[in-house]
């Protein structure tokens, strides 16, 4: 029903769309006449703009006289940075008459090359011909890449497969004398194997859940183990039995490490805490708290920071062991830091995540660089030997070998599951080099242990390095 206006005439109801279009039309009628009006040109601004362009393009040579140009052409004065641009036939005649360093404007506009800062070097470029295609790379001086070239390493090959566990093999540790190694499994046992022959020497039982971490002491005949049953055990290898248990974790224990110079043990687990234990008295020394999620990797070193932990909260923390607090927190990763490896000689370490493998310096934790390739899988374990060969094992069964110095990935291997296993069980949970660094042992989800060594028949000619330095270096 139509409404009544103030003068008594009926008003037709209109939709919101129609009213909006009417408002737009009124605005257009109001402002449209002024759209074609342009501002009057300002002579002063035009002069400033032209002067800036002249200084930017020809500032180095615009004040040279003809005599100075001839002198530079004969090499009697300082080197010139002038560009001899192609032009018409008149400009070519002028070029023959001796004005070799003069700038002659031409219709063709070339990109400006950066001025050389090398003393005593003539950077005059003379481009002949009348081609209309010139690239910036033709004018700029090529700078060699400063990225270090990788050292050649022989490729690694699998030479032995050991079966014996009844579950996933989750952890590994080597004897300091390099005679045997031990593995922990989801079948709740710890098995000790002879390194030379690969035969089983001993089986230790005592855990009631899978064994997630192992470590062998260098100063005592002790083996330490940790598992999902919240237990940390100390085994006396002379009696082959448990002599101490360390109680305190509120959930599964995922990693452990021994301090190289002090009799303390470090364990990290799902309770987001790295706990410090006294080996001799089984006393709980301190708890390094600060992570927001599972602590899944840890290593210790003789000097500060004596403890470094990686967590599912994507951070790496460097700890002051005496004060019991964090010295530094590294937030470079975007995914869980499941594996870390310290170089046996250099003061640096690498950390692995699903997004990237990064290298940091010690003791300050400064970021050095990323590895030059992405494994594109969850990396469960990594290790590096004294020769600078780093190995990383992935959740998809990929085993990649890297050159430590340059970050170049020189070999990619894919593990083969044993007959009767599922293809999804191609997964590497743990890996470690022996004491000499010449043997690599991987622990896998198909219940096998695989041993790798370098191919002694390979040479740089048969396996050349296919290396391309990175064009852009990431700073994070």
Coordinates of C-alpha atoms in Angstrom, one line a residue:
X1 CA 0.0 0.0 0.0
X2 CA 1.3 3.4 -1.0
X3 CA 2.2 5.9 1.8
X4 CA 1.2 9.5 1.9
X5 CA 3.7 12.4 1.5
X6 CA 3.6 15.7 3.4
X7 CA 1.7 17.4 0.6
X8 CA -0.9 14.6 0.5
X9 CA 0.3 13.0 -2.7
X10 CA 0.9 9.2 -2.7
X11 CA 4.5 7.9 -2.6
X12 CA 5.3 4.7 -4.6
X13 CA 7.3 2.2 -2.5
X14 CA 10.7 1.4 -4.0
X15 CA 13.2 -1.4 -3.4
X16 CA 16.6 -0.9 -1.8
X17 CA 18.3 -1.9 -5.1
X18 CA 16.5 0.8 -7.0
X19 CA 17.2 3.4 -4.4
X20 CA 21.0 2.5 -4.4
X21 CA 21.1 2.8 -8.2
X22 CA 19.4 6.2 -8.1
X23 CA 21.9 7.4 -5.5
X24 CA 24.8 6.2 -7.7
X25 CA 23.4 8.0 -10.7
X26 CA 23.1 11.3 -8.7
X27 CA 26.7 11.0 -7.5
X28 CA 27.9 10.4 -11.1
X29 CA 25.9 13.4 -12.4
X30 CA 27.5 15.5 -9.6
X31 CA 31.1 14.6 -10.2
X32 CA 31.3 13.5 -13.8
X33 CA 31.9 16.9 -15.3
X34 CA 35.1 17.3 -13.4
X35 CA 36.7 14.0 -14.4
X36 CA 38.1 15.3 -17.7
X37 CA 39.7 18.3 -16.2
X38 CA 43.5 18.0 -15.8
X39 CA 45.9 19.9 -13.6
X40 CA 48.0 22.6 -15.3
X41 CA 51.6 21.3 -15.9
X42 CA 54.1 22.6 -13.4
X43 CA 57.4 23.7 -15.0
X44 CA 59.4 23.4 -11.8
X45 CA 58.4 19.8 -11.0
X46 CA 59.1 18.8 -14.6
X47 CA 62.6 20.4 -14.3
X48 CA 63.3 18.5 -11.1
X49 CA 62.1 15.2 -12.5
X50 CA 64.2 15.6 -15.7
X51 CA 67.3 16.5 -13.6
X52 CA 66.9 13.4 -11.4
X53 CA 66.8 11.2 -14.5
X54 CA 69.8 12.8 -16.0
X55 CA 71.9 12.4 -12.8
X56 CA 70.8 8.8 -12.4
X57 CA 71.7 7.7 -15.9
X58 CA 74.6 10.0 -16.9
X59 CA 75.9 11.4 -13.6
X60 CA 79.4 9.8 -14.1
X61 CA 80.1 11.3 -17.5
X62 CA 77.8 14.2 -18.1
X63 CA 80.4 16.8 -17.0
X64 CA 83.3 15.4 -19.1
X65 CA 84.8 17.5 -21.8
X66 CA 85.8 16.2 -25.2
X67 CA 89.5 16.4 -24.3
X68 CA 88.9 14.3 -21.2
X69 CA 87.0 11.8 -23.2
X70 CA 89.9 11.4 -25.7
X71 CA 92.4 11.1 -22.8
X72 CA 90.4 8.3 -21.2
X73 CA 90.2 6.6 -24.6
X74 CA 94.0 6.5 -24.7
X75 CA 94.4 5.2 -21.1
X76 CA 96.0 8.4 -19.8
X77 CA 93.6 9.0 -16.9
X78 CA 91.4 7.1 -14.5
X79 CA 89.2 4.3 -15.9
X80 CA 85.8 5.3 -17.2
X81 CA 82.5 3.8 -16.5
X82 CA 80.8 5.2 -19.6
X83 CA 78.6 3.1 -21.8
X84 CA 78.9 3.3 -25.6
X85 CA 75.4 2.9 -26.7
X86 CA 74.4 1.8 -30.2
X87 CA 72.8 4.5 -32.3
X88 CA 72.3 5.7 -35.9
X89 CA 74.9 6.1 -38.7
X90 CA 75.7 9.6 -37.4
X91 CA 76.7 8.3 -34.0
X92 CA 78.9 5.6 -35.6
X93 CA 80.7 8.3 -37.6
X94 CA 81.2 10.3 -34.4
X95 CA 82.6 7.2 -32.7
X96 CA 85.2 6.9 -35.4
X97 CA 86.3 10.5 -35.0
X98 CA 87.6 9.8 -31.4
X99 CA 84.7 10.5 -29.0
X100 CA 84.7 6.9 -27.9
X101 CA 83.6 7.5 -24.3
X102 CA 80.9 10.1 -25.1
X103 CA 77.3 9.2 -24.4
X104 CA 75.2 9.6 -27.5
X105 CA 71.4 9.3 -26.8
X106 CA 69.7 6.7 -28.9
X107 CA 66.1 5.6 -29.1
X108 CA 67.1 2.3 -27.4
X109 CA 67.1 2.4 -23.6
X110 CA 69.5 -0.1 -22.0
X111 CA 69.3 -1.2 -18.4
X112 CA 71.9 0.4 -16.2
X113 CA 74.6 -1.9 -14.9
X114 CA 76.0 -1.3 -11.4
X115 CA 79.2 0.7 -11.2
X116 CA 82.3 -1.3 -10.5
X117 CA 84.1 -0.7 -7.2
X118 CA 87.3 -2.6 -8.2
X119 CA 90.2 -0.1 -8.4
X120 CA 92.2 0.0 -11.6
X121 CA 89.6 -1.9 -13.7
X122 CA 88.1 -0.4 -16.8
X123 CA 84.5 -1.3 -17.0
X124 CA 83.7 0.5 -20.3
X125 CA 81.3 -1.6 -22.3
X126 CA 81.0 -1.2 -26.0
X127 CA 78.0 -2.9 -27.6
X128 CA 78.1 -3.0 -31.3
X129 CA 75.3 -3.7 -33.8
X130 CA 71.7 -2.5 -33.9
X131 CA 69.9 -5.3 -32.1
X132 CA 66.9 -4.4 -30.0
X133 CA 67.4 -7.2 -27.5
X134 CA 69.8 -6.6 -24.6
X135 CA 69.6 -8.3 -21.1
X136 CA 70.8 -7.0 -17.8
X137 CA 73.0 -10.1 -17.4
X138 CA 75.0 -9.1 -20.4
X139 CA 76.0 -5.8 -18.7
X140 CA 76.5 -7.0 -15.1
X141 CA 79.8 -8.6 -14.0
X142 CA 79.4 -12.2 -13.0
X143 CA 80.2 -13.0 -9.4
X144 CA 81.3 -16.5 -8.5
X145 CA 79.2 -18.4 -5.9
X146 CA 80.6 -18.2 -2.4
X147 CA 78.8 -21.4 -1.4
X148 CA 81.4 -24.1 -0.5
X149 CA 81.7 -27.0 -3.0
X150 CA 80.9 -30.4 -1.5
X151 CA 83.7 -32.9 -0.8
X152 CA 83.4 -36.1 -2.8
X153 CA 82.2 -39.1 -0.7
X154 CA 81.9 -42.7 -1.8
X155 CA 78.3 -43.9 -2.0
X156 CA 77.0 -46.3 0.7
X157 CA 75.5 -49.7 0.1
X158 CA 73.6 -52.2 2.2
X159 CA 75.7 -55.3 2.9
X160 CA 73.8 -57.1 5.7
X161 CA 70.2 -57.6 7.0
X162 CA 69.7 -58.9 10.5
X163 CA 66.4 -60.4 11.7
X164 CA 65.7 -61.4 15.3
X165 CA 63.3 -58.9 16.8
X166 CA 59.6 -59.6 16.9
X167 CA 58.5 -55.9 16.8
X168 CA 59.6 -52.5 15.4
X169 CA 63.2 -51.8 16.2
X170 CA 63.2 -48.4 17.8
X171 CA 66.6 -47.6 19.2
X172 CA 70.3 -48.4 18.9
X173 CA 73.6 -47.8 20.8
X174 CA 77.2 -48.8 20.2
X175 CA 79.8 -50.2 22.5
X176 CA 82.7 -47.7 23.1
X177 CA 85.1 -50.6 22.2
X178 CA 83.3 -51.0 18.8
X179 CA 82.8 -54.8 19.3
X180 CA 79.1 -54.9 19.7
X181 CA 75.9 -52.9 19.5
X182 CA 72.5 -53.1 21.1
X183 CA 69.0 -52.5 19.8
X184 CA 65.7 -51.9 21.6
X185 CA 62.5 -53.0 20.1
X186 CA 58.7 -52.8 20.4
X187 CA 58.8 -56.5 21.5
X188 CA 60.0 -55.1 24.9
X189 CA 63.5 -56.7 24.6
X190 CA 67.0 -55.4 24.2
X191 CA 69.3 -57.5 22.0
X192 CA 73.1 -57.3 21.8
X193 CA 74.7 -58.1 18.5
X194 CA 78.3 -58.8 17.4
X195 CA 79.3 -55.9 15.1
X196 CA 81.7 -58.0 12.9
X197 CA 79.5 -61.0 12.3
X198 CA 76.0 -59.7 13.0
X199 CA 75.2 -62.7 15.3
X200 CA 73.0 -62.4 18.4
X201 CA 75.0 -62.4 21.7
X202 CA 72.5 -61.6 24.4
X203 CA 68.8 -60.7 25.0
X204 CA 67.8 -58.6 28.0
X205 CA 64.2 -58.5 29.2
X206 CA 62.6 -56.3 31.8
X207 CA 60.7 -53.5 30.1
X208 CA 56.9 -53.9 29.8
X209 CA 56.6 -51.5 26.9
X210 CA 58.6 -50.8 23.8
X211 CA 62.2 -49.6 24.3
X212 CA 62.6 -46.1 22.9
X213 CA 66.1 -45.1 23.9
X214 CA 69.5 -46.7 24.6
X215 CA 72.9 -45.4 25.7
X216 CA 76.2 -47.2 26.7
X217 CA 78.5 -45.6 29.2
X218 CA 82.1 -45.0 28.3
X219 CA 83.4 -45.1 31.8
X220 CA 81.3 -47.9 33.3
X221 CA 80.0 -51.3 32.3
X222 CA 76.5 -49.9 32.2
X223 CA 73.8 -49.8 29.6
X224 CA 70.9 -47.4 30.1
X225 CA 67.5 -47.9 28.5
X226 CA 64.2 -46.0 28.5
X227 CA 60.8 -47.0 27.3
X228 CA 57.1 -46.1 27.0
X229 CA 56.5 -47.8 30.4
X230 CA 57.9 -44.6 32.0
X231 CA 60.9 -46.5 33.3
X232 CA 64.6 -45.7 32.9
X233 CA 66.8 -48.7 33.7
X234 CA 70.5 -49.2 34.4
X235 CA 71.9 -52.6 33.3
X236 CA 75.1 -54.0 34.6
X237 CA 76.6 -55.8 31.6
X238 CA 78.9 -57.9 33.9
X239 CA 75.8 -59.4 35.6
X240 CA 73.4 -58.8 32.7
X241 CA 70.7 -57.6 35.0
X242 CA 69.0 -54.3 36.2
X243 CA 70.8 -52.7 39.1
X244 CA 69.0 -49.3 39.2
X245 CA 65.8 -47.8 38.1
X246 CA 65.1 -44.1 37.8
X247 CA 61.5 -43.2 38.7
X248 CA 60.1 -39.7 38.0
X249 CA 58.7 -39.5 34.5
X250 CA 55.0 -39.1 34.3
X251 CA 54.7 -40.6 30.8
X252 CA 56.7 -42.5 28.2
X253 CA 60.4 -41.7 27.9
X254 CA 61.4 -41.1 24.3
X255 CA 65.1 -40.3 24.4
X256 CA 68.1 -40.4 26.7
X257 CA 71.8 -39.3 26.6
X258 CA 74.8 -39.6 28.8
X259 CA 77.0 -36.6 29.7
X260 CA 80.5 -37.1 28.3
X261 CA 82.4 -36.0 31.4
X262 CA 80.0 -36.1 34.4
X263 CA 78.1 -39.1 35.8
X264 CA 74.7 -37.9 35.0
X265 CA 71.9 -39.2 32.7
X266 CA 69.5 -37.0 30.7
X267 CA 66.1 -38.3 29.7
X268 CA 63.2 -36.6 27.8
X269 CA 59.7 -37.8 27.3
X270 CA 56.0 -37.1 26.8
X271 CA 55.7 -35.1 30.0
X272 CA 57.6 -32.2 28.2
X273 CA 60.4 -32.3 30.7
X274 CA 64.1 -33.2 30.4
X275 CA 65.1 -34.8 33.6
X276 CA 68.7 -35.0 35.0
X277 CA 69.7 -38.1 37.0
X278 CA 72.7 -39.0 39.1
X279 CA 73.9 -42.3 37.7
X280 CA 75.5 -43.6 41.0
X281 CA 72.8 -42.7 43.5
X282 CA 69.8 -42.8 41.1
X283 CA 68.8 -39.4 42.6
X284 CA 66.7 -37.0 40.5
X285 CA 69.0 -34.0 40.3
X286 CA 66.8 -31.5 38.4
X287 CA 64.1 -31.1 35.9
X288 CA 64.6 -28.9 32.9
X289 CA 61.2 -27.5 32.3
X290 CA 60.2 -25.1 29.5
X291 CA 59.0 -27.2 26.5
X292 CA 55.3 -27.2 25.7
X293 CA 55.2 -30.7 24.2
X294 CA 57.1 -34.0 24.0
X295 CA 60.9 -33.9 24.3
X296 CA 61.9 -36.3 21.6
X297 CA 65.7 -35.6 21.1
X298 CA 68.5 -34.7 23.4
X299 CA 72.3 -34.7 23.4
X300 CA 75.0 -33.6 25.9
X301 CA 78.4 -31.9 25.5
X302 CA 81.3 -31.1 27.9
X303 CA 80.9 -27.3 27.9
X304 CA 78.0 -24.9 28.0
X305 CA 75.4 -25.4 26.7
X306 CA 75.9 -28.8 28.2
X307 CA 72.4 -30.0 27.2
X308 CA 70.4 -29.4 24.0
X309 CA 66.9 -30.7 23.6
X310 CA 64.4 -30.8 20.7
X311 CA 60.7 -31.0 21.1
X312 CA 57.4 -31.6 19.3
X313 CA 56.7 -27.9 20.1
X314 CA 59.0 -27.1 17.1
X315 CA 61.7 -25.5 19.3
X316 CA 65.3 -26.3 20.3
X317 CA 66.5 -25.3 23.7
X318 CA 70.1 -24.8 24.9
X319 CA 70.3 -25.3 28.7
X320 CA 72.6 -24.1 31.4
X321 CA 72.9 -27.3 33.4
X322 CA 74.2 -25.6 36.6
X323 CA 71.5 -23.0 36.8
X324 CA 68.8 -25.3 35.4
X325 CA 67.4 -22.8 33.0
X326 CA 67.3 -22.1 29.3
X327 CA 70.2 -20.2 27.8
X328 CA 68.7 -19.9 24.3
X329 CA 65.6 -21.0 22.4
X330 CA 65.8 -21.6 18.7
X331 CA 62.5 -21.2 16.8
X332 CA 63.6 -21.8 13.3
X333 CA 61.7 -25.0 12.6
X334 CA 58.0 -25.1 11.8
X335 CA 57.5 -28.8 12.6
X336 CA 58.5 -31.2 15.4
X337 CA 62.2 -31.5 15.9
X338 CA 62.5 -35.3 16.2
X339 CA 66.2 -35.8 15.6
X340 CA 69.4 -33.9 16.3
X341 CA 73.1 -34.8 15.7
X342 CA 76.2 -33.1 16.9
X343 CA 79.4 -33.1 14.7
X344 CA 82.1 -35.1 16.4
X345 CA 84.8 -32.5 15.7
X346 CA 83.2 -29.2 14.8
X347 CA 81.3 -27.0 17.3
X348 CA 78.0 -27.3 15.4
X349 CA 75.0 -29.5 15.3
X350 CA 72.1 -30.3 12.9
X351 CA 68.5 -30.7 13.6
X352 CA 65.9 -32.4 11.5
X353 CA 62.2 -31.7 11.1
X354 CA 59.6 -32.5 8.5
X355 CA 60.1 -29.0 6.9
X356 CA 63.9 -28.9 6.7
X357 CA 67.2 -29.9 8.0
X358 CA 69.1 -27.0 9.6
X359 CA 72.6 -26.5 10.9
X360 CA 73.5 -24.4 13.9
X361 CA 76.7 -23.3 15.5
X362 CA 77.7 -23.9 19.1
X363 CA 77.8 -22.5 21.8
X364 CA 75.5 -19.6 20.9
X365 CA 73.1 -21.5 18.6
X366 CA 73.5 -19.2 15.6
X367 CA 71.8 -20.4 12.4
X368 CA 74.3 -21.4 9.7
X369 CA 72.3 -22.7 6.8
X370 CA 69.7 -25.2 5.6
X371 CA 70.5 -28.4 3.8
X372 CA 70.1 -27.8 0.1
X373 CA 67.3 -30.5 -0.4
X374 CA 64.2 -31.4 1.3
X375 CA 63.5 -35.1 2.2
X376 CA 59.8 -34.3 2.4
X377 CA 59.0 -36.8 5.1
X378 CA 59.1 -37.1 8.9
X379 CA 62.8 -37.6 9.8
X380 CA 63.1 -39.9 12.8
X381 CA 66.8 -40.1 13.2
X382 CA 70.1 -38.7 12.0
X383 CA 73.8 -39.2 12.6
X384 CA 77.1 -37.7 11.3
X385 CA 80.6 -39.2 11.3
X386 CA 84.1 -37.6 11.4
X387 CA 84.4 -37.6 7.6
X388 CA 81.4 -35.2 7.3
X389 CA 78.9 -37.7 6.0
X390 CA 75.5 -37.1 7.6
X391 CA 72.7 -39.7 7.2
X392 CA 69.0 -39.1 7.8
X393 CA 66.3 -41.8 8.0
X394 CA 62.7 -41.0 7.1
X395 CA 59.3 -42.3 8.0
X396 CA 58.8 -43.4 4.4
X397 CA 62.0 -45.6 4.4
X398 CA 64.2 -43.0 2.7
X399 CA 67.8 -42.9 3.7
X400 CA 69.6 -39.8 2.5
X401 CA 73.3 -39.1 2.7
X402 CA 74.6 -35.5 2.9
X403 CA 77.9 -33.6 2.8
X404 CA 78.1 -31.8 6.1
X405 CA 80.1 -28.7 4.9
X406 CA 78.0 -27.7 1.9
X407 CA 74.6 -29.3 2.7
X408 CA 74.6 -31.2 -0.6
X409 CA 72.6 -34.4 -0.8
X410 CA 74.9 -36.8 -2.7
X411 CA 72.9 -40.1 -2.3
X412 CA 69.3 -41.1 -1.9
X413 CA 68.5 -44.7 -0.9
X414 CA 65.1 -46.4 -0.3
X415 CA 65.0 -49.3 2.1
X416 CA 63.5 -52.6 1.0
X417 CA 61.1 -54.4 3.4
X418 CA 61.8 -58.0 4.2
X419 CA 59.5 -60.6 2.5
X420 CA 56.2 -60.9 4.3
X421 CA 56.1 -57.2 5.5
X422 CA 53.8 -54.5 4.4
X423 CA 55.0 -51.8 2.1
X424 CA 54.0 -49.3 4.8
X425 CA 56.5 -50.8 7.1
X426 CA 59.4 -49.3 5.1
X427 CA 60.3 -46.9 7.9
X428 CA 63.6 -46.1 9.6
X429 CA 63.2 -45.4 13.3
X430 CA 66.8 -45.1 14.4
X431 CA 70.3 -45.1 12.9
X432 CA 73.8 -44.7 14.1
X433 CA 77.4 -44.9 13.0
X434 CA 79.9 -47.2 14.8
X435 CA 82.8 -45.7 16.6
X436 CA 85.0 -45.7 13.6
X437 CA 82.3 -44.1 11.4
X438 CA 82.8 -46.6 8.6
X439 CA 79.6 -48.6 9.3
X440 CA 76.1 -47.4 9.5
X441 CA 73.3 -49.4 11.2
X442 CA 69.6 -48.6 10.7
X443 CA 66.7 -49.9 12.8
X444 CA 63.5 -50.3 10.8
X445 CA 59.8 -51.0 11.1
X446 CA 59.9 -54.3 9.3
X447 CA 61.7 -55.8 12.4
X448 CA 65.1 -55.9 10.7
X449 CA 68.4 -54.2 11.3
X450 CA 70.3 -53.2 8.2
X451 CA 74.1 -52.5 8.0
X452 CA 75.6 -50.2 5.4
X453 CA 79.2 -49.4 4.3
X454 CA 80.9 -47.4 1.7
X455 CA 81.3 -48.8 -1.8
X456 CA 85.1 -49.1 -2.1
X457 CA 85.0 -49.6 -5.9
X458 CA 83.5 -46.2 -6.5
X459 CA 85.6 -43.3 -7.8
X460 CA 84.8 -39.6 -8.5
X461 CA 84.7 -40.6 -12.2
X462 CA 82.1 -43.3 -11.8
X463 CA 80.0 -41.3 -9.3
X464 CA 80.6 -37.6 -10.1
X465 CA 79.2 -34.8 -7.9
X466 CA 76.0 -33.3 -9.4
X467 CA 76.1 -30.0 -7.5
X468 CA 74.4 -26.7 -8.3
X469 CA 75.0 -23.9 -5.7
X470 CA 71.9 -22.2 -4.4
X471 CA 70.8 -19.0 -6.0
X472 CA 69.3 -17.5 -2.9
X473 CA 70.6 -18.1 0.6
X474 CA 67.9 -18.3 3.3
X475 CA 68.7 -16.5 6.5
X476 CA 66.3 -18.4 8.7

